[in-house]
Coordinates of C-alpha atoms and ligand atoms in Angstrom, one line a residue:
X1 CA 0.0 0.0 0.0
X2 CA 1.2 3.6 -1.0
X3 CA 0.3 6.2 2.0
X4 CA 1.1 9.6 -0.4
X5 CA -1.8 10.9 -1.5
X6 CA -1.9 10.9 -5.1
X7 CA -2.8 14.6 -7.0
X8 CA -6.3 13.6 -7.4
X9 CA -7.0 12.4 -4.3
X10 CA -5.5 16.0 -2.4
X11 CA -7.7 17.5 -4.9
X12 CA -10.8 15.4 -4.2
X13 CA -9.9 15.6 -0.4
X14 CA -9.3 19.7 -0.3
X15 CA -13.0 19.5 -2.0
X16 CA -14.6 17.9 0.4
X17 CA -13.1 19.1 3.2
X18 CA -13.9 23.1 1.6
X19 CA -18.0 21.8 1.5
X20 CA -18.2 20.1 4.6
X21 CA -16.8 23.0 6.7
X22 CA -18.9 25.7 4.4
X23 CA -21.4 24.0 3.4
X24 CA -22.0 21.4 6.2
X25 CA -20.8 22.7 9.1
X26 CA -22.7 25.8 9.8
X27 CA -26.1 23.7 9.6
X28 CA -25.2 20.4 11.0
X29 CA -26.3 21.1 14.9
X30 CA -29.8 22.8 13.5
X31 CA -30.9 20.1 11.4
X32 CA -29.6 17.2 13.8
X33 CA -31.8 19.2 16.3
X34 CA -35.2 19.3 14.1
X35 CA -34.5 15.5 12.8
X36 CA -34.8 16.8 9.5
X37 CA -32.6 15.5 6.9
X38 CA -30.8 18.5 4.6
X39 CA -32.2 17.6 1.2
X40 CA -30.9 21.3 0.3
X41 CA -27.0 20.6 0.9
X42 CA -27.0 16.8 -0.2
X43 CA -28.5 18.3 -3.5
X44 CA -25.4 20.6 -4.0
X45 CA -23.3 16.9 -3.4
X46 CA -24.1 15.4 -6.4
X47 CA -23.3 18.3 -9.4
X48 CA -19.5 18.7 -7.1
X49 CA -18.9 14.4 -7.7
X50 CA -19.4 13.7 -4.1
X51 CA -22.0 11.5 -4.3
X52 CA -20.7 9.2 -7.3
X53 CA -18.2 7.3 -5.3
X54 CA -17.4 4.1 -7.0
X55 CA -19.8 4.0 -9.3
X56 CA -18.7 3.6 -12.6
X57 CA -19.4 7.0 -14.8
X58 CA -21.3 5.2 -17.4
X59 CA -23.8 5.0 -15.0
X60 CA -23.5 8.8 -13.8
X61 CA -20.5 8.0 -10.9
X62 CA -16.9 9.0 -9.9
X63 CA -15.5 6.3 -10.8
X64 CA -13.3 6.2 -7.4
X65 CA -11.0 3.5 -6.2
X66 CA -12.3 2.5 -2.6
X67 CA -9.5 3.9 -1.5
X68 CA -10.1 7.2 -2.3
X69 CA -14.0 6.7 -1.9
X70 CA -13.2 5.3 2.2
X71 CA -10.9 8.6 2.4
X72 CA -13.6 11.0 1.2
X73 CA -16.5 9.7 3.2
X74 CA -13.8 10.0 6.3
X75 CA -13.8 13.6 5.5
X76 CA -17.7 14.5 5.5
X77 CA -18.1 12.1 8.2
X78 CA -15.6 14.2 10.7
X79 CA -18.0 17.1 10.0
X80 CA -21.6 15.4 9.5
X81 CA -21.6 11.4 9.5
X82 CA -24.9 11.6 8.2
X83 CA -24.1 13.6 5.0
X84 CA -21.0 10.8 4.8
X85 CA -23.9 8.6 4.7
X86 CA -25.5 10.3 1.9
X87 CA -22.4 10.1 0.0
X88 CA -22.1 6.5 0.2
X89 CA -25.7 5.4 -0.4
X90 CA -24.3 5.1 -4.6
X91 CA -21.6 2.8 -3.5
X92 CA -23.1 1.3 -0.6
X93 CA -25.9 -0.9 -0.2
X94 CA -28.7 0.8 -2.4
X95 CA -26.4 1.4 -4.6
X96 CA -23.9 -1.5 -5.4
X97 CA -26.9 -4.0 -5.2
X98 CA -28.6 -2.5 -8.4
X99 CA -25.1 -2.1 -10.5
X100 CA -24.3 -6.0 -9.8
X101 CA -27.7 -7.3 -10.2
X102 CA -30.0 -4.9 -12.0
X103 CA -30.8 -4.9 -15.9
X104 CA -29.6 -2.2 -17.7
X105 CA -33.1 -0.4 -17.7
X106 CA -33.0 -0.7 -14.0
X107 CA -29.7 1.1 -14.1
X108 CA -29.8 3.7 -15.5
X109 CA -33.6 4.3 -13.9
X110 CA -32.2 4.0 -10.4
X111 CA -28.5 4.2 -10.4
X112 CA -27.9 6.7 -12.5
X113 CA -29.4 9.6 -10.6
X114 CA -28.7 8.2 -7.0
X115 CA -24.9 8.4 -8.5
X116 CA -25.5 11.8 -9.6
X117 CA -26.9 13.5 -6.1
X118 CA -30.9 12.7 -7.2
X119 CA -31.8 10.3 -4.1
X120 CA -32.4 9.5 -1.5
X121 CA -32.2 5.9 -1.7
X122 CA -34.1 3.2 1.3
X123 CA -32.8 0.4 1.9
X124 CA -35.7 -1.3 3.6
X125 CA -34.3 -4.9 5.2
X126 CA -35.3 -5.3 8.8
X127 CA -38.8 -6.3 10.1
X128 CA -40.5 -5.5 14.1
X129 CA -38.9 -9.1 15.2
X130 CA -35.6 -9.3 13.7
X131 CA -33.1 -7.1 12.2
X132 CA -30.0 -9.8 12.6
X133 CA -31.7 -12.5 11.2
X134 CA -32.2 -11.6 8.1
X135 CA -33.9 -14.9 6.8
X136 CA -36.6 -15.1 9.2
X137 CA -38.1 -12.4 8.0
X138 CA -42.0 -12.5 7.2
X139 CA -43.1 -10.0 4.5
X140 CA -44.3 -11.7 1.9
X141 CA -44.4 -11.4 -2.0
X142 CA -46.8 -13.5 -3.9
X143 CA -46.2 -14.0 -7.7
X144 CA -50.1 -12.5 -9.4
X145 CA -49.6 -12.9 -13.3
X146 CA -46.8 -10.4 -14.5
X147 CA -46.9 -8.5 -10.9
X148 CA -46.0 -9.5 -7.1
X149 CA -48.0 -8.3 -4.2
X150 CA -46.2 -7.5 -1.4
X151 CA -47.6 -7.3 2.3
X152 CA -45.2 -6.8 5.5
X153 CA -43.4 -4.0 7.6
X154 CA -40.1 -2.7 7.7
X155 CA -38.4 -1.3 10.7
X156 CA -36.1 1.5 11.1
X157 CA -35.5 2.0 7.6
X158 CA -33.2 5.6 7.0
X159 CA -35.1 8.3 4.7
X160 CA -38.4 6.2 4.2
X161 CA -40.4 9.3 3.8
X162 CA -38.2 11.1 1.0
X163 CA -36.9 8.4 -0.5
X164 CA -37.5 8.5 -4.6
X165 CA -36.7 4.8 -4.1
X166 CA -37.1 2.1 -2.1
X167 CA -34.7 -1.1 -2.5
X168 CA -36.4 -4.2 -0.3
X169 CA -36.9 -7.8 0.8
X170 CA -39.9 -10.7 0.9
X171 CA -40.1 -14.0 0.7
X172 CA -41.9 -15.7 -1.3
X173 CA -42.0 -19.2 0.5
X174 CA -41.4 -18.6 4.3
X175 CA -40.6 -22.8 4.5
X176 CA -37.1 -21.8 1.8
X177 CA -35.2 -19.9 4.5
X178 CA -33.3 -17.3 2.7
X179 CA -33.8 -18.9 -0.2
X180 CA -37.3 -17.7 -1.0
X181 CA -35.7 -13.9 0.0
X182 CA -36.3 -12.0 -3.3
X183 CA -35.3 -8.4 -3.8
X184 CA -37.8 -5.5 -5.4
X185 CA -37.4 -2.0 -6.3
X186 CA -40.4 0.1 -5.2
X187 CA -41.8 3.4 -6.2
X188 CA -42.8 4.8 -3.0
X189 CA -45.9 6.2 -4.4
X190 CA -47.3 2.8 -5.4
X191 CA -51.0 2.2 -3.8
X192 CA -50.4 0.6 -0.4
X193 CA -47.2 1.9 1.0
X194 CA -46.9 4.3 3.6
X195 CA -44.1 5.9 5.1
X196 CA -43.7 7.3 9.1
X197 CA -40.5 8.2 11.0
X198 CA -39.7 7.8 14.3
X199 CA -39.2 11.0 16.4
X200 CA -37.0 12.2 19.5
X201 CA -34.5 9.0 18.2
X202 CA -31.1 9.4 20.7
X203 CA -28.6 9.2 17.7
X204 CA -28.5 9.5 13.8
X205 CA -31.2 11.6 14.2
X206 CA -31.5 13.6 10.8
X207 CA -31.6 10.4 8.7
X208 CA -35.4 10.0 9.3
X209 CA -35.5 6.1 10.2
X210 CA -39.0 4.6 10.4
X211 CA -41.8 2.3 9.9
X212 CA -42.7 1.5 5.9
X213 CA -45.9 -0.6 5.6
X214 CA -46.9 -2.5 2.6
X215 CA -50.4 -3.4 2.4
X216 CA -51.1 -5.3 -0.8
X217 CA -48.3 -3.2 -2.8
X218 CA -48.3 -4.2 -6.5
X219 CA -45.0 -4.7 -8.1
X220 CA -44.6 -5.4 -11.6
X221 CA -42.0 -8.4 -12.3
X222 CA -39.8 -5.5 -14.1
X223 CA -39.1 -4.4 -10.7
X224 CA -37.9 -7.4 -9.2
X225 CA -34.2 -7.2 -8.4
X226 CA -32.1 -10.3 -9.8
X227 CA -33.9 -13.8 -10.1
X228 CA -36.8 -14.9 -7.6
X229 CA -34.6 -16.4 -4.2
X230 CA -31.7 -14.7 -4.9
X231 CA -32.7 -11.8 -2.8
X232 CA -30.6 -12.8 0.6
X233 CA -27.6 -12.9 -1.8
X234 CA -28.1 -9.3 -2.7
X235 CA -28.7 -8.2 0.6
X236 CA -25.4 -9.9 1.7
X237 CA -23.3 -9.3 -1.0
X238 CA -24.0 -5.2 -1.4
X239 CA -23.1 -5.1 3.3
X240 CA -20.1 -5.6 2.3
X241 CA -19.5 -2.2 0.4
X242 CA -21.6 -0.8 2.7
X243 CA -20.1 -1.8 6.0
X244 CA -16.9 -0.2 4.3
X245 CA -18.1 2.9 4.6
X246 CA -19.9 2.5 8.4
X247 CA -16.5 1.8 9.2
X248 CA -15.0 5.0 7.1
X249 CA -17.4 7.3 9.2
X250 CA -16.7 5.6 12.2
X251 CA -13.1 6.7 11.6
X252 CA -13.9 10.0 10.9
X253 CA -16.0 10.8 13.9
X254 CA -12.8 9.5 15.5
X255 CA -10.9 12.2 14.1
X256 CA -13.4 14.5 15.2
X257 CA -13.8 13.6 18.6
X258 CA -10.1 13.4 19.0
X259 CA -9.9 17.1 17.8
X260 CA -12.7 18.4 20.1
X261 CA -11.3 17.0 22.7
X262 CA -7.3 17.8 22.4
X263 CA -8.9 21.5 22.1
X264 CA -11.1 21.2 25.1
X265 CA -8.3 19.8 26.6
X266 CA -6.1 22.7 26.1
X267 CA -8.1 25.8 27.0
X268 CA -10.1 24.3 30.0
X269 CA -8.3 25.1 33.4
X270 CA -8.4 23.9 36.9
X271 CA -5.7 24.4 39.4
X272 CA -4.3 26.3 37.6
X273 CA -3.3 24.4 34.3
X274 CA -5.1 23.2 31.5
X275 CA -6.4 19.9 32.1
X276 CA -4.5 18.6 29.3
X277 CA -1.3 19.1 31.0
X278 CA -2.5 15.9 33.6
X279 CA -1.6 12.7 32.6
X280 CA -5.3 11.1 32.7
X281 CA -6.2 13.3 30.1
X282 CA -3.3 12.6 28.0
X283 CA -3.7 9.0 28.2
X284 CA -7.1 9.3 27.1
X285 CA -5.6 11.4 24.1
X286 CA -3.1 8.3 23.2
X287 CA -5.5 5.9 23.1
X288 CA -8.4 8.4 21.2
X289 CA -4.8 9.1 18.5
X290 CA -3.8 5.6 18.2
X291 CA -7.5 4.2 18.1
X292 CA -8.1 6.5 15.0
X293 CA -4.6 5.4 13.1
X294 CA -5.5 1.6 13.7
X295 CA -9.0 2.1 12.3
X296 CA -8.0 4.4 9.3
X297 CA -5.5 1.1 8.7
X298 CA -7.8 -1.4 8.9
X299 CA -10.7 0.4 6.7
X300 CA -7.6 1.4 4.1
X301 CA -6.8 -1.8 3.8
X302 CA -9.9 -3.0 3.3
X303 CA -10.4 -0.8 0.4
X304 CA -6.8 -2.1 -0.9
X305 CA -7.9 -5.2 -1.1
X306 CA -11.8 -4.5 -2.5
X307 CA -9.7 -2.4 -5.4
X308 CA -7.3 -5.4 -5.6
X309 CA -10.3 -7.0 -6.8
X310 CA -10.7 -9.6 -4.5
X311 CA -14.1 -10.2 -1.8
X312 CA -13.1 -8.5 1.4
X313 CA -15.8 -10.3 3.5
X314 CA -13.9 -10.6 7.0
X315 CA -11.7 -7.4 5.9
X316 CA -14.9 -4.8 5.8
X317 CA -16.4 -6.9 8.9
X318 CA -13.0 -6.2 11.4
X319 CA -12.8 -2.6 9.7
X320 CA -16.3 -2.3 11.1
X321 CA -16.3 -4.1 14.3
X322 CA -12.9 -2.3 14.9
X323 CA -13.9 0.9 13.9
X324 CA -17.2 1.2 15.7
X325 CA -16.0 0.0 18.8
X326 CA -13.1 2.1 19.1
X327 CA -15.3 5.2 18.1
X328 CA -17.4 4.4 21.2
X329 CA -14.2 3.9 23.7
X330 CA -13.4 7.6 22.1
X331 CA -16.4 8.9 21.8
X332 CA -16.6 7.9 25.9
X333 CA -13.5 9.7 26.3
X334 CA -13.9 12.8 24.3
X335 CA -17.0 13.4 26.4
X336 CA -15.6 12.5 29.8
X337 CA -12.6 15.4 28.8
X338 CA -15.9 17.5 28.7
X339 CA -17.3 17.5 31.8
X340 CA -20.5 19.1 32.5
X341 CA -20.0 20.6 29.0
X342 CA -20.3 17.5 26.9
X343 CA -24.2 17.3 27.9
X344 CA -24.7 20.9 26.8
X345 CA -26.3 21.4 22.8
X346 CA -24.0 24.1 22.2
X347 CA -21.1 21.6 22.0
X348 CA -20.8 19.3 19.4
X349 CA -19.5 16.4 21.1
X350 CA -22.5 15.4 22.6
X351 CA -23.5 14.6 18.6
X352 CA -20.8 12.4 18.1
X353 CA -21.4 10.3 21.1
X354 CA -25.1 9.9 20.9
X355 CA -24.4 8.3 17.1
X356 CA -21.5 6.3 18.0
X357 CA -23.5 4.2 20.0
X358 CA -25.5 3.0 16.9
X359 CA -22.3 2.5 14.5
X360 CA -22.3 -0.4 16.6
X361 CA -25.9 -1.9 15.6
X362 CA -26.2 -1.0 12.1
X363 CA -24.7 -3.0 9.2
X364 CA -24.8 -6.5 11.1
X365 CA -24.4 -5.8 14.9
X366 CA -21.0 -5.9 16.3
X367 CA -21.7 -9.7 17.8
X368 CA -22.7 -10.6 14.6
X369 CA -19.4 -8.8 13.0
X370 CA -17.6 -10.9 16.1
X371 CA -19.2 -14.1 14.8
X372 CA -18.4 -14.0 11.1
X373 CA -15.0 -12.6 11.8
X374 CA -14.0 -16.2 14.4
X375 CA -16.0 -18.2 11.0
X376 CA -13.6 -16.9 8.5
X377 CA -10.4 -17.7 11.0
X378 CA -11.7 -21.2 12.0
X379 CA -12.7 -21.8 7.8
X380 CA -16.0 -22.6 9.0
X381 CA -17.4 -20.1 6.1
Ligands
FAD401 C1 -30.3 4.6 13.4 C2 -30.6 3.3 12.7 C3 -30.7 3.2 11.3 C4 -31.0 2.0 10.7 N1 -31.2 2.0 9.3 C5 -31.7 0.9 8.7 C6 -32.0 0.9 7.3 O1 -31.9 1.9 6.6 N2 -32.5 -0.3 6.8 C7 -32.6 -1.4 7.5 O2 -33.0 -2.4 7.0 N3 -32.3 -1.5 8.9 C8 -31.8 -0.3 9.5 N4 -31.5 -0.3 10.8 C9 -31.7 -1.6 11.6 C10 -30.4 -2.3 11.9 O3 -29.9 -2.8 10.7 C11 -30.8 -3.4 12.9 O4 -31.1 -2.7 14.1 C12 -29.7 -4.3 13.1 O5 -29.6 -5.2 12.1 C13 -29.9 -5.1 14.4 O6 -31.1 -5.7 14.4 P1 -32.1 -5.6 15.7 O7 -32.1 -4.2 16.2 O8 -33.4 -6.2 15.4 O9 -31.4 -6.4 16.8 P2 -31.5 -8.0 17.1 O10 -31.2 -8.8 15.9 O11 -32.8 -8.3 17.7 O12 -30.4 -8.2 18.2 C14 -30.5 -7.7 19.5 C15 -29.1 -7.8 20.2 O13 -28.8 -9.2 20.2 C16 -27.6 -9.4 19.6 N5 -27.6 -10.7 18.8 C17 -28.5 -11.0 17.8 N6 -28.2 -12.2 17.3 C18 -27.1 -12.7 18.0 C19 -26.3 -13.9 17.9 N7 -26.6 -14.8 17.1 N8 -25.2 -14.0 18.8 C20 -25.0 -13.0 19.7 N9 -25.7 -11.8 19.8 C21 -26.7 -11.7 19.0 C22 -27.4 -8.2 18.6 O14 -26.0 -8.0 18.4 C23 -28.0 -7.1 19.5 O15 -27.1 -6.7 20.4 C24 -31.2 0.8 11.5 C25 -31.0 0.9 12.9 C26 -30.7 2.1 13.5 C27 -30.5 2.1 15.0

């Protein structure tokens, strides 16, 4: 691996780092506030090429390595992981899923302008009783000439109400296991689907997550997504880009928290010093420095070996797992440095800690992450 940045990656970096702290930064605490997701700055993403990722540009991306792409969503996700998450819904789940498995109409109908900045995308996978075990899950899709009719509901499902499309997941036998998962692509203002977020959620609060019913949603066959069963396979194949870049943000809301705290750290006094003259607080700095270097490693890597060409199944799950748990331990820290301050609105740390906490659910739960991880090692996947 080469650490110097090549010229086009400074360039895309000084970019994003110009929009997040002019753009981004001056709105971030209002809109986290109100729960209201920014559809005025994210549109501004896409015309700039922050929203194309690694999407090729025949189908309206960037065209980025992953190593650039992980390096970039670090960037917005040290100002706004939530905007990072807008930036990576092209080459993450939503994304990814249609350019490996979608027909050429369905391309350039639904990647094309989420590459370009024209989302939102959902990606609507977990049900009331599950959200780990995928295959269990009991929305049904039943084949009715040359449509399906769906009928289920979807839990905690980011941007369900301004979502211009909805990627999601029945079965069509429940007795097949995850083999009667199928994939669909859904216009959210078909007949039968409505759309509620939750309010007053404790972390990622302006991404909208909520409840999407389905009551006898017609479908036509055009919009099913790969062959009829193959819809686990999607789902599992397409976490893998996107846990990539839950573990980018991770490491960028390291970075952050690391920076709030060293300057916290430096003008706070008591006795007579700044606190971070006391060698508690500078441990706590250590570990919050090396945490962020061993994360960035672990997620750069990962993107080596994804642009390498290779599956980086275990490599995007210990970037994840590593990532997300570190960003807690920090996250802890940064706020502890705080004091009384840290659970005041008018610093920004108290952001950072309240979304940490759910970098450790989303994308396959950290046990889960743990699990896979001791599979690959013992070859028992
Ligand atoms: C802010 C936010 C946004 C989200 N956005 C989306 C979205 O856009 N689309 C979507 O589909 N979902 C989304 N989710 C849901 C998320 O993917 C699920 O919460 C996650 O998969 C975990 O599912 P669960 O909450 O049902 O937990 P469960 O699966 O019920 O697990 C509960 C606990 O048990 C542990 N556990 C479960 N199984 C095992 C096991 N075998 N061994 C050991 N421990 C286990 C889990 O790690 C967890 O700690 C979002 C969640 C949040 C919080």
């Amino acid at each position: 691996m080469d650490f110097n940045l090549t010229e086009e990656q400074t360039a895309i970096l000084d970019l994003t780092r110009r929009f997040a702290r002019e753009r981004i930064k001056p709105h971030v605490r209002e809109y986290d506030r109100d729960e209201r997701f920014p559809l005025e700055i994210y549109e501004q993403m896409g015309p700039l090429g922050l929203t194309g990722g690694v999407i090729p540009e025949e189908y309206g991306g960037a065209g980025m390595d992953y190593q650039t792409y992980a390096l970039m969503i670090m960037e917005l996700a040290s100002t706004c992981q939530v905007m990072a998450c807008a930036a990576s819904w092209a080459s993450g789940v939503g994304g990814i899923s249609v350019l490996r498995y979608g027909t050429e109409e369905q391309k350039k109908e639904f990647l094309v302008p989420l590459a370009q900045g024209r989302g939102p995308v959902a990606f609507a996978l977990t049900e009331t009783h599950t959200g780990s075990d995928v295959a269990s899950m009991r929305t049904r899709a039943v084949r009715d000439g040359d449509h399906y009719v769906l009928n289920g509901t979807k839990v905690w499902i980011s941007m369900v109400a301004k979502a211009r499309w909805i990627i999601t997941f029945a079965t069509l036998d429940p007795a097949a296991g995850r083999k009667g998962i199928t994939a669909f692509l859904l216009d959210p203002a078909s007949a039968g689907i409505s759309r509620s977020p939750f309010k007053n959620k404790v972390g990622f609060r302006p991404l909208e997550s909520g409840e999407l019913v389905l009551d006898n949603v017609r479908v036509p066959a055009s919009s099913r997504l790969g062959a009829e069963g193959e819809g686990f396979k999607i789902a599992m194949s397409s976490v893998e880009s996107g846990r990539l870049s839950v573990a980018a943000r991770c490491v960028g809301m390291i970075g952050a928290c690391l920076e709030l705290a060293t300057e916290y750290a430096k003008t706070r006094e008591t006795f007579g010093q700044p606190i971070a003259r006391r060698q508690l607080i500078q441990s706590k700095i250590t570990d919050m420095r090396v945490a962020y270097e061993t994360a960035r490693l672990l997620v750069l890597q990962a993107a080596w070996k994804k642009d390498s060409g290779d599956r980086a199944r275990a490599d995007t799950s210990m970037a994840k797992l590593y990532a997300s748990d570190a960003l807690m331990r920090v996250a802890e820290d940064a706020m502890q440095i705080h004091g009384a301050y840290g659970c005041s609105d008018e610093y920004e740390i108290g952001r950072y800690w309240r979304d940490a906490k759910f970098m450790q659910t989303i994308e396959g739960s950290n046990e889960i992450h743990r699990g896979l991880v001791a599979e690959y090692e013992l070859g028992y996947r």
